[in-house]
Short mmCIF file of C-alpha atoms and ligand atoms in Angstrom, two decimals:
data_model
loop_
_atom_site.label_atom_id
_atom_site.label_comp_id
_atom_site.label_asym_id
_atom_site.label_seq_id
_atom_site.Cartn_x
_atom_site.Cartn_y
_atom_site.Cartn_z
CA MET A 1 -6.27 1.96 18.49
CA SER A 2 -4.50 4.23 16.44
CA ARG A 3 -5.44 5.25 13.10
CA PHE A 4 -2.19 4.23 11.23
CA SER A 5 -2.05 0.84 9.94
CA ILE A 6 2.23 -0.27 9.48
CA ALA A 7 2.13 -2.84 6.40
CA PRO A 8 5.96 -4.14 5.64
CA SER A 9 6.07 -5.18 2.16
CA ILE A 10 7.12 -8.66 1.86
CA LEU A 11 9.97 -7.71 -1.28
CA ALA A 12 12.29 -7.24 1.77
CA ALA A 13 11.45 -10.03 3.27
CA ASP A 14 14.27 -12.62 3.27
CA PHE A 15 12.67 -15.32 0.44
CA GLY A 16 13.85 -18.43 1.80
CA ARG A 17 12.61 -18.15 5.53
CA LEU A 18 9.34 -16.06 4.22
CA ALA A 19 6.94 -17.78 6.59
CA GLU A 20 9.23 -16.89 9.65
CA GLU A 21 9.01 -13.56 8.18
CA VAL A 22 6.05 -13.51 8.07
CA VAL A 23 5.05 -14.92 11.43
CA ALA A 24 7.95 -12.59 13.10
CA ALA A 25 6.81 -8.45 11.27
CA GLN A 26 3.29 -9.68 12.95
CA GLU A 27 4.64 -10.45 15.53
CA ALA A 28 6.01 -7.19 15.75
CA GLY A 29 3.17 -5.48 16.11
CA SER A 30 2.30 -4.92 11.95
CA ASP A 31 -1.12 -4.31 11.33
CA TRP A 32 -0.70 -5.77 7.14
CA LEU A 33 1.18 -7.58 5.08
CA HIS A 34 1.59 -5.44 2.36
CA VAL A 35 3.26 -7.91 -1.49
CA ASP A 36 4.38 -6.45 -4.57
CA VAL A 37 3.08 -8.60 -7.58
CA MET A 38 5.42 -7.43 -10.98
CA ASP A 39 5.22 -8.64 -14.03
CA GLY A 40 9.43 -7.42 -15.82
CA CYS A 41 6.58 -5.98 -18.23
CA PHE A 42 4.98 -2.56 -16.41
CA VAL A 43 7.83 -2.32 -14.33
CA PRO A 44 10.62 -3.17 -14.80
CA ASN A 45 11.28 -6.24 -11.45
CA ILE A 46 10.11 -9.62 -11.49
CA SER A 47 8.31 -11.10 -7.96
CA LEU A 48 6.25 -12.88 -7.38
CA GLY A 49 3.14 -14.41 -7.76
CA PRO A 50 -0.85 -16.01 -6.57
CA ASP A 51 1.15 -19.52 -5.39
CA ILE A 52 3.20 -17.30 -2.84
CA VAL A 53 0.80 -14.97 -1.76
CA ALA A 54 -1.33 -18.78 -0.80
CA ALA A 55 1.77 -19.48 0.59
CA ILE A 56 1.54 -15.67 2.89
CA SER A 57 -2.34 -16.45 3.67
CA LYS A 58 -1.45 -19.80 5.00
CA VAL A 59 0.55 -17.45 7.66
CA ALA A 60 -0.63 -14.67 8.25
CA ARG A 61 -3.10 -13.80 10.95
CA VAL A 62 -3.80 -9.22 9.73
CA PRO A 63 -5.03 -8.56 6.03
CA VAL A 64 -2.99 -9.08 3.28
CA ASP A 65 -2.41 -6.02 0.52
CA VAL A 66 -1.72 -7.43 -2.76
CA HIS A 67 -0.20 -4.75 -5.18
CA LEU A 68 -0.32 -6.04 -8.40
CA MET A 69 2.40 -3.84 -10.69
CA ILE A 70 1.03 -6.27 -14.27
CA VAL A 71 -0.54 -5.31 -17.47
CA GLU A 72 -3.52 -6.76 -17.74
CA PRO A 73 -4.14 -7.47 -14.59
CA ASP A 74 -7.77 -8.34 -15.36
CA ARG A 75 -6.91 -12.17 -16.77
CA HIS A 76 -5.31 -13.23 -13.14
CA ILE A 77 -7.52 -11.10 -10.25
CA PRO A 78 -9.55 -14.36 -9.59
CA ARG A 79 -5.88 -16.32 -9.56
CA PHE A 80 -5.33 -13.69 -6.36
CA VAL A 81 -8.78 -14.06 -4.98
CA ASP A 82 -7.90 -17.01 -4.05
CA ALA A 83 -4.91 -17.35 -3.32
CA GLY A 84 -6.71 -15.24 -0.01
CA ALA A 85 -6.10 -11.23 -0.81
CA THR A 86 -7.73 -9.25 1.08
CA ALA A 87 -7.43 -6.65 -1.30
CA ILE A 88 -5.91 -6.20 -4.15
CA GLY A 89 -4.82 -2.26 -6.03
CA VAL A 90 -4.52 -1.69 -10.13
CA HIS A 91 -1.87 1.10 -11.08
CA VAL A 92 -4.49 3.15 -13.23
CA GLU A 93 -1.88 3.52 -15.76
CA ALA A 94 -2.12 -0.46 -15.67
CA CYS A 95 -6.35 -0.10 -16.22
CA PRO A 96 -8.20 1.66 -19.48
CA HIS A 97 -11.40 0.85 -18.73
CA LEU A 98 -9.99 1.54 -14.58
CA HIS A 99 -13.99 1.14 -13.59
CA ARG A 100 -14.71 -2.45 -14.83
CA THR A 101 -11.64 -3.90 -13.40
CA LEU A 102 -11.95 -1.69 -10.15
CA GLN A 103 -15.92 -3.95 -9.82
CA LEU A 104 -14.72 -6.66 -10.40
CA ILE A 105 -12.08 -7.15 -7.58
CA LYS A 106 -15.88 -5.91 -5.69
CA ARG A 107 -17.86 -8.70 -7.28
CA ALA A 108 -15.30 -11.15 -5.08
CA GLY A 109 -15.99 -9.99 -2.10
CA VAL A 110 -11.93 -8.64 -1.98
CA LYS A 111 -11.54 -4.97 -1.11
CA ALA A 112 -10.40 -3.21 -3.95
CA THR A 113 -7.57 -0.62 -4.14
CA VAL A 114 -6.58 2.34 -6.84
CA VAL A 115 -2.72 3.04 -7.41
CA LEU A 116 -1.23 6.24 -9.55
CA ASN A 117 2.71 6.62 -10.18
CA PRO A 118 4.80 9.06 -8.66
CA ALA A 119 4.44 10.94 -11.83
CA THR A 120 0.24 10.37 -12.09
CA PRO A 121 -1.54 13.57 -10.83
CA ALA A 122 -5.09 12.72 -8.24
CA GLU A 123 -7.75 14.18 -10.47
CA SER A 124 -7.15 10.69 -12.40
CA ILE A 125 -9.30 8.54 -10.18
CA ARG A 126 -11.32 11.52 -9.38
CA MET A 127 -14.32 9.68 -11.16
CA VAL A 128 -13.40 6.59 -9.20
CA MET A 129 -13.14 7.12 -5.65
CA PRO A 130 -17.61 6.37 -5.60
CA ASP A 131 -16.42 2.51 -6.09
CA VAL A 132 -12.73 2.56 -3.99
CA ASP A 133 -12.13 1.10 -0.41
CA GLN A 134 -8.89 2.05 -0.36
CA VAL A 135 -6.20 5.08 -2.90
CA LEU A 136 -2.68 3.40 -2.94
CA VAL A 137 -0.11 6.36 -3.46
CA MET A 138 3.34 5.04 -5.07
CA THR A 139 6.19 7.92 -3.37
CA VAL A 140 8.52 5.81 -5.50
CA ASN A 141 8.69 4.70 -8.40
CA PRO A 142 7.12 2.00 -8.81
CA GLY A 143 9.73 -1.64 -9.42
CA PHE A 144 11.94 -1.90 -6.99
CA GLY A 145 12.55 -1.77 -2.35
CA GLY A 146 14.91 0.57 -1.33
CA GLN A 147 14.76 4.10 -3.35
CA ALA A 148 14.72 7.31 -2.14
CA PHE A 149 11.04 8.82 -1.35
CA ILE A 150 9.65 10.95 -3.67
CA ARG A 151 8.45 14.15 -1.68
CA GLU A 152 6.36 15.89 -4.22
CA THR A 153 3.72 13.41 -3.89
CA LEU A 154 3.04 15.23 -0.56
CA PRO A 155 0.28 17.34 -2.04
CA LYS A 156 -1.05 14.69 -3.61
CA ILE A 157 -2.17 12.32 -0.80
CA ALA A 158 -3.09 15.77 0.75
CA GLU A 159 -5.18 16.80 -2.01
CA ILE A 160 -6.26 13.23 -1.86
CA ARG A 161 -6.88 13.13 1.92
CA ARG A 162 -9.60 15.74 1.24
CA TRP A 163 -11.48 14.71 -0.77
CA ILE A 164 -11.94 11.05 1.46
CA ASP A 165 -13.25 13.36 4.40
CA GLU A 166 -15.45 14.54 2.29
CA SER A 167 -16.97 11.64 1.02
CA GLY A 168 -17.59 9.97 4.86
CA ARG A 169 -16.52 7.43 3.85
CA ASP A 170 -14.55 5.37 5.51
CA ILE A 171 -10.86 5.22 3.08
CA ASP A 172 -8.06 3.90 4.12
CA LEU A 173 -4.47 6.41 1.61
CA ILE A 174 -1.52 4.93 1.51
CA VAL A 175 1.84 5.58 0.63
CA ASP A 176 4.33 3.84 -0.72
CA GLY A 177 8.06 4.17 -1.17
CA GLY A 178 10.84 5.64 0.68
CA ILE A 179 8.99 5.43 4.29
CA ALA A 180 11.19 5.12 7.23
CA LEU A 181 11.21 6.80 10.38
CA ASP A 182 12.22 10.05 8.97
CA THR A 183 9.63 10.06 6.07
CA VAL A 184 7.06 8.44 8.24
CA GLU A 185 6.03 12.13 10.05
CA ASP A 186 5.54 14.20 6.90
CA VAL A 187 3.18 11.30 4.92
CA ALA A 188 1.26 11.19 8.12
CA ARG A 189 0.77 15.12 8.18
CA HIS A 190 -0.57 15.31 4.69
CA GLY A 191 -2.92 12.30 5.21
CA ALA A 192 -1.86 9.02 5.08
CA ASN A 193 -3.14 6.51 7.21
CA VAL A 194 -0.88 3.25 6.32
CA PHE A 195 2.42 3.31 5.56
CA VAL A 196 3.95 0.74 3.35
CA MET A 197 7.19 -0.53 4.52
CA GLY A 198 9.98 -2.20 3.07
CA SER A 199 14.13 -1.93 3.56
CA ALA A 200 13.69 0.15 6.63
CA PHE A 201 11.75 -1.98 7.60
CA PHE A 202 13.46 -5.11 6.88
CA LYS A 203 16.21 -3.93 7.27
CA SER A 204 15.51 -2.67 10.87
CA GLY A 205 17.26 -5.40 12.57
CA ASP A 206 15.13 -5.60 15.67
CA TYR A 207 11.66 -5.11 13.41
CA LYS A 208 10.04 -5.45 17.22
CA ARG A 209 11.58 -2.19 17.88
CA PHE A 210 11.26 -0.86 14.13
CA VAL A 211 7.43 -0.95 14.41
CA ASN A 212 7.77 0.97 18.28
CA GLU A 213 9.71 3.83 16.99
CA VAL A 214 7.52 4.55 14.41
CA ARG A 215 4.40 4.44 16.63
CA ALA A 216 6.53 6.78 18.41
CA LYS A 217 6.95 8.55 15.80
CA LEU A 218 3.19 8.77 14.84
CA GLU A 219 1.68 9.51 18.34
CA PRO A 220 1.67 13.19 18.16
CA TYR A 221 -1.10 12.90 14.63
CA GLU A 222 -2.98 10.65 16.35
CA ASP A 223 -5.70 12.59 17.28
CA GLY A 224 -6.11 14.41 13.84
CA VAL A 225 -3.60 16.73 11.51
CA PRO A 226 -3.59 20.41 10.20
CA LEU A 227 -2.75 19.53 6.78
CA ASN A 228 0.65 20.51 6.21
CA VAL A 229 0.26 22.52 3.13
C1 DX5 B 1 8.08 -1.27 -4.60
C2 DX5 B 1 6.93 -1.59 -4.27
C3 DX5 B 1 7.88 -1.14 -2.49
C4 DX5 B 1 8.64 -1.46 -1.99
C5 DX5 B 1 8.96 -0.44 -0.87
O1 DX5 B 1 7.47 -1.11 -6.39
O2 DX5 B 1 5.74 -1.18 -4.42
O3 DX5 B 1 6.31 -1.91 -1.82
O4 DX5 B 1 8.38 -2.41 -1.77
O5 DX5 B 1 9.46 -0.64 -0.91
P1 DX5 B 1 10.87 0.18 0.62
O6 DX5 B 1 10.07 0.74 1.72
O7 DX5 B 1 12.24 -0.16 0.33
O8 DX5 B 1 11.27 1.71 -0.99
ZN1 ZN B 2 4.16 -2.09 -3.05
#
């Protein structure tokens, strides 16, 4: 059992064959499914809403990790809970009452994820670390798939990993954006353990082969990794 998880981002799937794509991603050995919800306001793009999350949950056999890139997420969290989300992520930049929003998610029996944009410092989540189940560090500016990985986020990943290790809690550290065969080792070395992969996964042509290639890259880091900072 690997300590790393691969989470294909449905945003890059063929929406016309959504259920088929979900099944194929699972059969290829994916550990999670990552679902990006965009409102055209917090981010410039519009993607999908709770009905599509419900359709994905219906065929999902692995955790459904919902990433909300929306303003006023409190208004919509209950619908994503009902849609079958396993975890719900909210952006620190979109939540003036972050602690309250995280409690709302947890009280619903769903894992709470706090998400940071590339330009947002680690310090902004320090106060809520005891309240989160997962931290997601954006490694591109949210809104679109297929963008280039921002390397300046690496020290932040390492810093948050240190906090997690010090806490002794089992908090997942997720990276999202531009993660591919040429970047996955770097983020693993800096302490990430869940890798969201959109275009790299769905444009690979052969999902199973791609998962195996990613696992091969991660193999050397299975036994814990010295921080590369
Ligand atoms: C971007 C989304 C990502 C996106 C990643 O706003 O949060 O989950 O799908 O896509 P890639 O892996 O192509 O950068
Ligand atoms: Zn995402």
